[in-house]
Amino acid sequence: MELTEFVIKTITIVVVFALTLVIAMYSTWGERKVAGFIQDRMGPNRAGPGGLLQPLADAGKMFFKEDFIPALANKWLFIAGPSLAMLTALLASAVIPFGSTIKWDGAEVVLQGVESNIGILYVFGVVALGVYGIMVGGWASNNKFSLLGAIRAASQNISYEVAMGLSLIAILMMSSSLSLGEIVAQQHGGNWNIFYQPLGFIIFITCSFAECNRVPFDLPECETELVGGYHTEYGSMKLGFYLFAEYINMFISSAIISVLYFGGYNYPGMDWVYTQLTGSFGPETGHNIATLIGTAVFFGKALFFVFFYMWVRWTIPRFRYDQLMNLGWKKLIPLAIFNIIITGAAVLFLKPLITAWLN
Amino acid sequence: MQLTNRSKQVSNKEMTLMERAYLPAIATGLAITIKHFFAKKVTIQYPEVKRYLGPVFRGRHILKRDEDGRERCTACGLCAVACPAEAISMVAAERVKGEEQLYREEKYAAVYEVNMLRCIFCGLCEEACPKQAVYLRHDEFVPVFSDRDQVIWGKDLLVEDMNSRYTREAWTKEEARALDNKRANGEVTNVVPRAIP
Amino acid sequence: MKEVTIAEAPQGHSGAGFFATSFDEAIGLARSYSLWPLPFATSCCGIEFMATMGAHYDISRFGSERPSFSPRQADLLMVMGTIAKKMAPVVKQVYLQMAEPRWVLAVGACASSGGIFDTYSVLQGIDRIIPVDCYVPGCPPRPEQIIDGLMHIQYLAQNEKLRRRNTDEYQHLLASYNIQ
Amino acid sequence: MLSNQEVAEELLGKYGDQVFDFEEPYGLLTLSTTRENIIPVLEFLRDHKSYQVNFLTDLTGVQYPENKGKEFMVVYHMHSFIHNFRIRIKVSIPEADIHIPTATGLFASANWMERETYDFYGILFDGHPNLIRILNIEEMDYFPMRKEYPLEDATREDKIDALFGR
Amino acid sequence: MAEIELLPHNVPSQAELPELVEELTTLNLGPTHPATHGIFQNILKMDGEKIVSGEQTIGYIHRAFEKIAERRPFYQITTLTDRMNYCSSPINNFGWHMTVEKLLQIEVPKRAQYIRVIMMELARISDHLICNSILGVDTGAFSGFLYVMQKREDIYEIYEEVCGARLTTNMGRIGGMERDLSTTAIRKIRDFIKTFPPVLQEFEKLMSRNRIFMDRTINVGGISLERALSYGFTGPNLRAAGLDYDVRVMNPYSSYEDFDFSIPIGQSGDTFDRYNVRIEEMWQSLKIVEQALNNLPEGPYYADAPEYYLPPKKEVYNNMEALIYHFKIVMGEIDAPAGEVYHAVEGGNGELGFYLISDGGRAPYRLHFRRPSFIYYQAYPEMCKGSTLSDAILTMSSLNVIAGELDA
């Protein structure tokens, strides 16, 4: 009994880990393909069918590229930078509920790396650490462009975290729970938070663009100004880690967006599907199949947002540094606070009214 | 200050409320890019699909022979003089008895070399040649080199191979113009491929 | 003490073993499809490089669309355009900053040989300061030719040993350019 | 429309024999002056109430090695947008005393053009804020546009000069 | 082998690093920085991200055009002018030919003039397309760049039809054109006139009224009209500052007086103004191309000047006189009169002037190019002073400094 649970948990964790990596890896391919398609061209299509081996080629090349540490760099921190970025990026995926439960041998296991009742806090904590990877790496490079990139990254991430957290508080007020699993479960039956929190969603997604350093907030690494930004001095797999971490972050934030606002693994008509499946396959297998469908839906949602990230990236120009700060502090934070007030008022006054009216 | 009556103020820096709100413009942009996402791709898959380079493209050099297989070049040196890159060099020789089948004129180029890395493919040599001997092919490039020693092409590479002769619709610009007129009047109907495949 | 004799390797089995060889090939293949260029575009050829990046020719099909303006990240130095003598030290510096394996593609007449600019201020070919793997003729070359050059570099990448950069031959080449 | 005649007369009236060699090649008023007068002439034209020849189109040097005592020449092209009138002013200077006052005080654009002229011919513009080479490398020890220096890079290997008169 | 020593400014050793007493950072923008299209260097003194002062170093692709021109016959100089502003080489090309024609007093037939106008305006479009779309790239929007590059590819196809090359066209000759416009070329130009507007409109939709782009460009890198004139600005950059000076209108050449077009001007000479002026100029150029194509006169495409324009190949074989002319022209032994000419055309970046002194020899005695990029780029430190690094980069790309023209 204990052992089965342990095994399933281990498998879940490994699968979550591997999936995150594979998705991040193929996000690089996806990015290049999406960029190509948006720009009327083919994108990589020589390495393997449709260019599917492109990420492997990149990884293979990077692994065997000369590992270089600049003479005046701080060696220890220079290595710590990308490692930290990668580490924090990977940690966040642990608490994301990928599906509901798997029934196996009488036990019921949640499809989630770690079932934590403070999931959202954990995510925030880990994501907040992510900026250290960039900062440390940029600082250690002993390059002015890197340093500028690192400074930009640090101040940008810290500023936008405020607005992001505030926009989340509205969600927490509605769900009165910090557990991601609980938040998803509450959105069952088409009861998605996006319908209640459109403003919060816009603030949240804007901030997550900023947190992931994606266009229009890719100031820390913008090519035309800072050459490579914080990773200017990085080559070989260390650069690979940085790029990889960016894509993992993208996937994680997409996953969080779909969990918080788009009902996670919930989809319209899932109860009907569930009854059909348990009816024809038996309660256990049917339940598991239904869970897997939910997981697939969840991945669909997350990947759509990954696509959305890329779509936006290849469409709009980027902000200037001071404009970015203005947007963050002067627009998004007041908006988020306004959103909290509205939500609070609604929860306090509107909800009892509606409940009363419904009854 | 205004100098002419043709000036036109074009820069409008006032933003409307819609433009201030960021999102409408971003949505328009997203709509444009997603339209392109599903549009037909214009990419030419180069090594497999080759683009037609146009009837007058200035590609690699060729030294023409005439119908009997005799080299047309008479080593007058005009091409070398006309070359702004000084890429062409030649050594002239007198034709001796018995070589009439090889060379059309009494003088010929014993050595004719083009430095393919110097060459800027401006077409002035073709224009300068009074014997219509040197041409820039419209259908072929000079290949890439990996060795600096291979870049000077001698007669072995330049002189036309009689088995696969180089043909062109029109050899001079006057001929091209005449042909074009005929085509415009519908007298010639063969259509050469011109557009992207 | 008994002398240990080492048996001769059977014929055809000298050098790296099968695994190492196919590994070489795999990494060579990987490298060849992930040549991130450093577009060192100084003049006209740079405009043609833009065309090569553009939708019609699309250099990304070869996995090379990520231009790395930082030399640390680049695999292929594409020198496009005239390199004046004032610029020469910069080219060399950029080359030195690149991490192995690195390739150099001289695009166009100016970079390859000076082209029409046989003048006091122009370097007569970048191969005077750095080793060049491939020369692309033309002024400027058509995008097709630039792709030809890239494909030639791919061919080189596929057919060279993983550690060719440690070979005497290569070290010798670098030494002839006073590098290291 | 300003006529060449009018401007020439005005300049003659103001500067007398300090402006000379009036010509009109291809309709462009051309005159010469001395280096003592060039800046006053330019300033006069620039600040003239009705002419407003206030745009320095071009500034360049020319070398005439055979013209002893006047080996170098600095040529100014001025333009009046209001009247669409162009004027060319030349100043000859000897090689032995290769100095001319700078026009940077009058036109910001003169700065680099003078540096370029210095770089090419070695003409020294007195009072220029930063008269150093601009296009060529700092280490260059000659002025390459002078006629006596060769054009070619001496290290070119792939050319045979013997051919066809080169 | 030429021994080249590394410049000392590259990596300072620890001991050489200044002590942390001064608060300013020196940032070395270029020569290989991605935003310095073409190669030039800016040494910026920065206070955080604010630029306190800047100094440019140029000459990184100095190719000694003016020196070469003194050694080459007139007709070979075409190949040089092509490579000067390579984004719009036909303008340089014909500008040079018109200068020589002015010297030789050749009257070019109307048809050749119209063909030149068509080609020059197409070149202007392709020049402005590059500049504006690169401005887009520098703000981070890459896709618009590739959309309009497809149309530039169409322009290249037209060039290719007319002369056989894409970029360095070499399509003009002293006395006219190398070739006439073929029917295919005319068809392609018509196609271009039809298909270009939607693409440009789309580009405008993507960029012009996007608030992020407007915020990035408005009041960035502005220059007052007075300073612009003092710095010798011409072309779109001067027009953006508010003065409608256009050589095509002020000193019409090549029959520009026949065409109806307006001169776009901006308000304060900032990046947004420059962008808009360029966009509008493309529309105007398109209008000119359309007018020129519709009114394209019949007739010869080169002047009746046998001493200067190569005779047809057929004539060369059959006619002794033609053969002699052919040899004389190719050898460069034409009888150019002694004299001096200044001729200006409206290049992609402004007034492109050719100051030619001929002493009657086979090559110019002195040829000086008035290169607009060279002249106005000196204003750059003043324009980016006090702005941030990002602004400085946009200012640079909207100035459209072409290194080939800058350094010559």
Short mmCIF file of N, CA and C in Angstrom, two decimals, chain A residues 152 214-219 221-225 312-321 323, chain E residues 34-35 37 130-145 203 206-208 210-218 220 271-272 275 389-398:
data_model
loop_
_atom_site.label_atom_id
_atom_site.label_comp_id
_atom_site.label_asym_id
_atom_site.label_seq_id
_atom_site.Cartn_x
_atom_site.Cartn_y
_atom_site.Cartn_z
N ARG A 152 18.96 45.25 -15.13
CA ARG A 152 17.62 45.38 -15.67
C ARG A 152 16.75 44.22 -15.23
N ARG A 214 10.31 37.96 -21.57
CA ARG A 214 9.92 37.79 -22.96
C ARG A 214 9.48 39.13 -23.53
N VAL A 215 9.56 39.25 -24.86
CA VAL A 215 9.05 40.46 -25.51
C VAL A 215 7.61 40.65 -25.06
N PRO A 216 7.16 41.82 -24.75
CA PRO A 216 7.82 43.12 -24.86
C PRO A 216 8.67 43.51 -23.66
N PHE A 217 8.96 42.57 -22.81
CA PHE A 217 9.76 42.92 -21.62
C PHE A 217 11.11 42.22 -21.63
N ASP A 218 11.68 41.99 -22.80
CA ASP A 218 12.92 41.21 -22.84
C ASP A 218 14.14 42.11 -22.72
N LEU A 219 14.00 43.15 -21.94
CA LEU A 219 15.11 44.10 -21.84
C LEU A 219 16.42 43.50 -21.36
N GLU A 221 17.91 40.89 -22.08
CA GLU A 221 18.73 40.20 -23.07
C GLU A 221 18.51 40.75 -24.46
N CYS A 222 17.96 41.97 -24.55
CA CYS A 222 17.60 42.42 -25.89
C CYS A 222 18.85 42.57 -26.73
N GLU A 223 18.75 41.95 -27.87
CA GLU A 223 19.91 41.79 -28.72
C GLU A 223 20.45 43.11 -29.24
N THR A 224 19.54 43.98 -29.66
CA THR A 224 20.02 45.16 -30.36
C THR A 224 20.64 46.18 -29.42
N GLU A 225 20.33 46.07 -28.12
CA GLU A 225 20.92 47.05 -27.23
C GLU A 225 22.11 46.47 -26.47
N VAL A 312 3.20 36.61 -29.32
CA VAL A 312 3.41 38.00 -28.92
C VAL A 312 4.83 38.42 -29.20
N ARG A 313 5.74 37.51 -28.94
CA ARG A 313 7.14 37.88 -29.13
C ARG A 313 7.42 38.34 -30.54
N TRP A 314 6.83 37.66 -31.50
CA TRP A 314 7.14 38.00 -32.89
C TRP A 314 6.21 39.05 -33.43
N THR A 315 5.46 39.71 -32.56
CA THR A 315 4.54 40.72 -33.06
C THR A 315 4.88 42.12 -32.61
N ILE A 316 5.15 42.30 -31.33
CA ILE A 316 5.19 43.68 -30.85
C ILE A 316 6.58 44.10 -30.44
N PRO A 317 6.80 45.40 -30.48
CA PRO A 317 8.09 45.94 -30.06
C PRO A 317 8.25 45.90 -28.55
N ARG A 318 9.45 46.15 -28.11
CA ARG A 318 9.67 46.09 -26.67
C ARG A 318 9.66 47.48 -26.05
N PHE A 319 9.49 47.48 -24.72
CA PHE A 319 9.44 48.74 -24.00
C PHE A 319 10.85 49.27 -23.76
N ARG A 320 10.87 50.51 -23.40
CA ARG A 320 12.13 51.04 -22.92
C ARG A 320 12.15 50.84 -21.41
N TYR A 321 13.31 50.92 -20.85
CA TYR A 321 13.46 50.56 -19.44
C TYR A 321 12.56 51.40 -18.53
N GLN A 323 9.96 53.15 -19.32
CA GLN A 323 8.55 52.93 -19.61
C GLN A 323 8.05 51.65 -18.96
N PRO E 34 25.51 44.75 -32.52
CA PRO E 34 24.45 44.45 -33.50
C PRO E 34 23.68 45.68 -33.96
N ALA E 35 23.66 46.72 -33.17
CA ALA E 35 22.87 47.88 -33.59
C ALA E 35 23.64 48.80 -34.50
N HIS E 37 24.58 49.00 -37.57
CA HIS E 37 24.45 48.37 -38.90
C HIS E 37 25.53 48.95 -39.77
N ILE E 130 14.36 49.30 -45.74
CA ILE E 130 15.37 48.74 -44.85
C ILE E 130 15.46 49.57 -43.59
N CYS E 131 15.53 50.89 -43.77
CA CYS E 131 15.71 51.74 -42.60
C CYS E 131 14.56 51.58 -41.63
N ASN E 132 13.33 51.67 -42.14
CA ASN E 132 12.20 51.63 -41.22
C ASN E 132 12.01 50.27 -40.61
N SER E 133 12.26 49.23 -41.39
CA SER E 133 12.03 47.91 -40.81
C SER E 133 13.14 47.57 -39.83
N ILE E 134 14.34 48.09 -40.07
CA ILE E 134 15.41 47.87 -39.10
C ILE E 134 15.12 48.64 -37.82
N LEU E 135 14.47 49.78 -37.97
CA LEU E 135 14.04 50.51 -36.78
C LEU E 135 13.08 49.61 -35.99
N GLY E 136 12.22 48.91 -36.74
CA GLY E 136 11.33 47.96 -36.08
C GLY E 136 12.11 46.88 -35.37
N VAL E 137 13.10 46.34 -36.04
CA VAL E 137 13.90 45.27 -35.43
C VAL E 137 14.56 45.78 -34.16
N ASP E 138 15.05 47.01 -34.21
CA ASP E 138 15.73 47.53 -33.05
C ASP E 138 14.78 47.82 -31.91
N THR E 139 13.50 48.02 -32.21
CA THR E 139 12.57 48.12 -31.11
C THR E 139 12.10 46.74 -30.67
N GLY E 140 12.46 45.73 -31.40
CA GLY E 140 12.13 44.37 -30.97
C GLY E 140 11.08 43.67 -31.80
N ALA E 141 10.49 44.37 -32.77
CA ALA E 141 9.48 43.72 -33.61
C ALA E 141 10.14 43.23 -34.88
N PHE E 142 10.32 41.95 -34.94
CA PHE E 142 11.12 41.40 -36.03
C PHE E 142 10.28 41.07 -37.26
N SER E 143 9.03 40.70 -37.02
CA SER E 143 8.25 40.15 -38.13
C SER E 143 8.01 41.16 -39.24
N GLY E 144 7.71 42.40 -38.85
CA GLY E 144 7.46 43.41 -39.86
C GLY E 144 8.62 43.54 -40.82
N PHE E 145 9.79 43.40 -40.29
CA PHE E 145 11.01 43.45 -41.10
C PHE E 145 10.95 42.39 -42.20
N PHE E 203 2.43 46.89 -42.63
CA PHE E 203 3.58 47.27 -41.81
C PHE E 203 3.23 48.46 -40.94
N LEU E 206 1.08 47.49 -38.15
CA LEU E 206 1.83 46.75 -37.14
C LEU E 206 2.62 47.70 -36.25
N MET E 207 3.12 48.78 -36.83
CA MET E 207 4.03 49.63 -36.09
C MET E 207 3.47 51.00 -35.75
N SER E 208 3.06 51.74 -36.74
CA SER E 208 2.92 53.20 -36.60
C SER E 208 2.10 53.63 -35.41
N ASN E 210 1.10 51.80 -32.85
CA ASN E 210 1.23 50.95 -31.67
C ASN E 210 1.84 51.79 -30.56
N ARG E 211 1.18 51.80 -29.41
CA ARG E 211 1.63 52.73 -28.39
C ARG E 211 3.06 52.44 -27.95
N ILE E 212 3.41 51.17 -27.88
CA ILE E 212 4.76 50.86 -27.44
C ILE E 212 5.77 51.50 -28.40
N PHE E 213 5.48 51.35 -29.67
CA PHE E 213 6.40 51.92 -30.67
C PHE E 213 6.39 53.44 -30.59
N MET E 214 5.22 54.01 -30.43
CA MET E 214 5.16 55.47 -30.36
C MET E 214 5.90 55.98 -29.13
N ASP E 215 5.69 55.31 -28.01
CA ASP E 215 6.41 55.73 -26.81
C ASP E 215 7.91 55.63 -26.99
N ARG E 216 8.30 54.61 -27.71
CA ARG E 216 9.73 54.42 -27.90
C ARG E 216 10.34 55.48 -28.80
N THR E 217 9.55 56.02 -29.73
CA THR E 217 10.15 56.88 -30.75
C THR E 217 9.84 58.36 -30.58
N ILE E 218 8.70 58.68 -30.00
CA ILE E 218 8.35 60.11 -29.90
C ILE E 218 9.29 60.78 -28.90
N VAL E 220 12.37 61.08 -29.10
CA VAL E 220 13.63 60.37 -28.96
C VAL E 220 14.55 60.84 -30.07
N THR E 271 12.70 60.60 -33.76
CA THR E 271 12.72 59.33 -34.45
C THR E 271 11.37 59.03 -35.09
N PHE E 272 10.31 59.37 -34.38
CA PHE E 272 8.98 59.10 -34.93
C PHE E 272 8.75 59.91 -36.21
N TYR E 275 10.68 58.33 -38.99
CA TYR E 275 9.97 57.12 -39.42
C TYR E 275 8.81 57.48 -40.33
N LEU E 389 20.26 54.37 -23.25
CA LEU E 389 20.95 53.54 -24.24
C LEU E 389 19.99 53.08 -25.33
N SER E 390 18.79 52.65 -24.90
CA SER E 390 17.81 52.17 -25.88
C SER E 390 17.47 53.26 -26.88
N ASP E 391 17.30 54.47 -26.38
CA ASP E 391 16.99 55.59 -27.27
C ASP E 391 18.11 55.83 -28.25
N ALA E 392 19.31 55.75 -27.73
CA ALA E 392 20.46 56.02 -28.60
C ALA E 392 20.48 55.06 -29.76
N ILE E 393 20.11 53.83 -29.49
CA ILE E 393 20.14 52.84 -30.57
C ILE E 393 19.06 53.12 -31.60
N LEU E 394 17.89 53.52 -31.13
CA LEU E 394 16.84 53.86 -32.09
C LEU E 394 17.22 55.09 -32.88
N THR E 395 17.82 56.06 -32.22
CA THR E 395 18.24 57.26 -32.93
C THR E 395 19.20 56.88 -34.04
N MET E 396 20.12 55.99 -33.69
CA MET E 396 21.11 55.59 -34.69
C MET E 396 20.45 54.93 -35.88
N SER E 397 19.53 53.97 -35.60
CA SER E 397 18.99 53.26 -36.74
C SER E 397 18.02 54.13 -37.52
N SER E 398 17.38 55.11 -36.86
CA SER E 398 16.47 55.93 -37.65
C SER E 398 17.22 56.99 -38.44
#
